[in-house]
Amino acid sequence: MEKINADKAPDPVGAYPHAKKVGNLLFLSGVGPRKKGSKEIPGVTLDENGNIKSYNIEQQCHAVFENVKLILEASGSSWENLVDVTVFLTDIKNDFSVFNKIYGEYFKSNQPSRTTIEVNALPTPIAIELKCIAVV
């Protein structure tokens, strides 16, 4: 097993690597839309207590897909090698249609298996997180 941390991706928020490579499989840890070196989260406005005041799911989708790409590339894989994606949304009723449209734009040729789940919160003030498996 090999631990992988991508220099260009935002630092993990806990004691875990960006990914683990086992044989020719790559398991990405949960990936959110944060940006490397910044405390701001794309598309998120926080109140004075650090709670989500408003967010733009479209901006978060693009940011999370970019972070997944950065981790895949640093791991010797690529977007086209994704085989499974688990999506966590905090508001599936309001955000799924926008997410699904953007997802379709990114996955025109490669269409990995996918599961989308609603959760009531994520570890940081974000509205989307992806858990991915790819081949190397």
mmCIF file of N, CA, C and O in Angstrom, residues 55 87-99 115-119 127:
data_model
loop_
_atom_site.group_PDB
_atom_site.id
_atom_site.type_symbol
_atom_site.label_atom_id
_atom_site.label_comp_id
_atom_site.label_asym_id
_atom_site.label_seq_id
_atom_site.Cartn_x
_atom_site.Cartn_y
_atom_site.Cartn_z
ATOM 1 N N TYR A 55 -24.683 29.312 -0.188
ATOM 2 C CA TYR A 55 -23.674 28.637 -0.998
ATOM 3 C C TYR A 55 -24.170 28.499 -2.423
ATOM 4 O O TYR A 55 -25.356 28.537 -2.696
ATOM 5 N N VAL A 87 -21.136 10.254 -4.118
ATOM 6 C CA VAL A 87 -21.385 11.682 -3.965
ATOM 7 C C VAL A 87 -22.183 11.914 -2.698
ATOM 8 O O VAL A 87 -23.215 11.263 -2.479
ATOM 9 N N PHE A 88 -21.716 12.840 -1.884
ATOM 10 C CA PHE A 88 -22.435 13.236 -0.672
ATOM 11 C C PHE A 88 -22.908 14.673 -0.867
ATOM 12 O O PHE A 88 -22.104 15.574 -1.081
ATOM 13 N N LEU A 89 -24.223 14.875 -0.819
ATOM 14 C CA LEU A 89 -24.828 16.204 -0.925
ATOM 15 C C LEU A 89 -25.560 16.509 0.372
ATOM 16 O O LEU A 89 -26.209 15.627 0.942
ATOM 17 N N THR A 90 -25.510 17.762 0.822
ATOM 18 C CA THR A 90 -26.223 18.123 2.049
ATOM 19 C C THR A 90 -27.668 18.539 1.788
ATOM 20 O O THR A 90 -28.445 18.646 2.732
ATOM 21 N N ASP A 91 -28.028 18.770 0.522
ATOM 22 C CA ASP A 91 -29.407 19.134 0.189
ATOM 23 C C ASP A 91 -29.757 18.555 -1.183
ATOM 24 O O ASP A 91 -29.748 19.259 -2.191
ATOM 25 N N ILE A 92 -30.046 17.268 -1.201
ATOM 26 C CA ILE A 92 -30.263 16.572 -2.477
ATOM 27 C C ILE A 92 -31.488 17.123 -3.224
ATOM 28 O O ILE A 92 -31.480 17.199 -4.448
ATOM 29 N N LYS A 93 -32.502 17.532 -2.494
ATOM 30 C CA LYS A 93 -33.719 18.038 -3.129
ATOM 31 C C LYS A 93 -33.439 19.283 -3.967
ATOM 32 O O LYS A 93 -33.908 19.399 -5.100
ATOM 33 N N ASN A 94 -32.662 20.213 -3.431
ATOM 34 C CA ASN A 94 -32.395 21.465 -4.131
ATOM 35 C C ASN A 94 -31.151 21.441 -5.011
ATOM 36 O O ASN A 94 -31.046 22.223 -5.948
ATOM 37 N N ASP A 95 -30.197 20.571 -4.710
ATOM 38 C CA ASP A 95 -28.906 20.621 -5.398
ATOM 39 C C ASP A 95 -28.687 19.517 -6.432
ATOM 40 O O ASP A 95 -27.810 19.636 -7.277
ATOM 41 N N PHE A 96 -29.466 18.437 -6.379
ATOM 42 C CA PHE A 96 -29.181 17.299 -7.250
ATOM 43 C C PHE A 96 -29.252 17.647 -8.730
ATOM 44 O O PHE A 96 -28.391 17.249 -9.512
ATOM 45 N N SER A 97 -30.255 18.390 -9.146
ATOM 46 C CA SER A 97 -30.403 18.666 -10.582
ATOM 47 C C SER A 97 -29.224 19.475 -11.118
ATOM 48 O O SER A 97 -28.718 19.194 -12.213
ATOM 49 N N VAL A 98 -28.760 20.456 -10.365
ATOM 50 C CA VAL A 98 -27.599 21.251 -10.791
ATOM 51 C C VAL A 98 -26.357 20.366 -10.795
ATOM 52 O O VAL A 98 -25.592 20.342 -11.770
ATOM 53 N N PHE A 99 -26.142 19.625 -9.710
ATOM 54 C CA PHE A 99 -25.002 18.712 -9.636
ATOM 55 C C PHE A 99 -25.028 17.726 -10.804
ATOM 56 O O PHE A 99 -24.017 17.512 -11.469
ATOM 57 N N THR A 115 -23.023 6.555 -6.900
ATOM 58 C CA THR A 115 -24.053 6.552 -5.869
ATOM 59 C C THR A 115 -24.111 7.961 -5.299
ATOM 60 O O THR A 115 -23.070 8.557 -5.020
ATOM 61 N N THR A 116 -25.316 8.508 -5.143
ATOM 62 C CA THR A 116 -25.484 9.843 -4.573
ATOM 63 C C THR A 116 -26.310 9.723 -3.303
ATOM 64 O O THR A 116 -27.392 9.131 -3.312
ATOM 65 N N ILE A 117 -25.780 10.294 -2.241
ATOM 66 C CA ILE A 117 -26.382 10.164 -0.909
ATOM 67 C C ILE A 117 -26.556 11.547 -0.302
ATOM 68 O O ILE A 117 -25.665 12.389 -0.414
ATOM 69 N N GLU A 118 -27.682 11.763 0.372
ATOM 70 C CA GLU A 118 -27.848 13.001 1.131
ATOM 71 C C GLU A 118 -27.377 12.771 2.559
ATOM 72 O O GLU A 118 -27.713 11.758 3.183
ATOM 73 N N VAL A 119 -26.589 13.722 3.054
ATOM 74 C CA VAL A 119 -26.137 13.716 4.440
ATOM 75 C C VAL A 119 -26.546 15.039 5.073
ATOM 76 O O VAL A 119 -26.702 16.038 4.375
ATOM 77 N N ALA A 127 -21.148 21.782 0.777
ATOM 78 C CA ALA A 127 -22.421 21.156 0.397
ATOM 79 C C ALA A 127 -22.230 19.889 -0.417
ATOM 80 O O ALA A 127 -23.195 19.196 -0.708
#
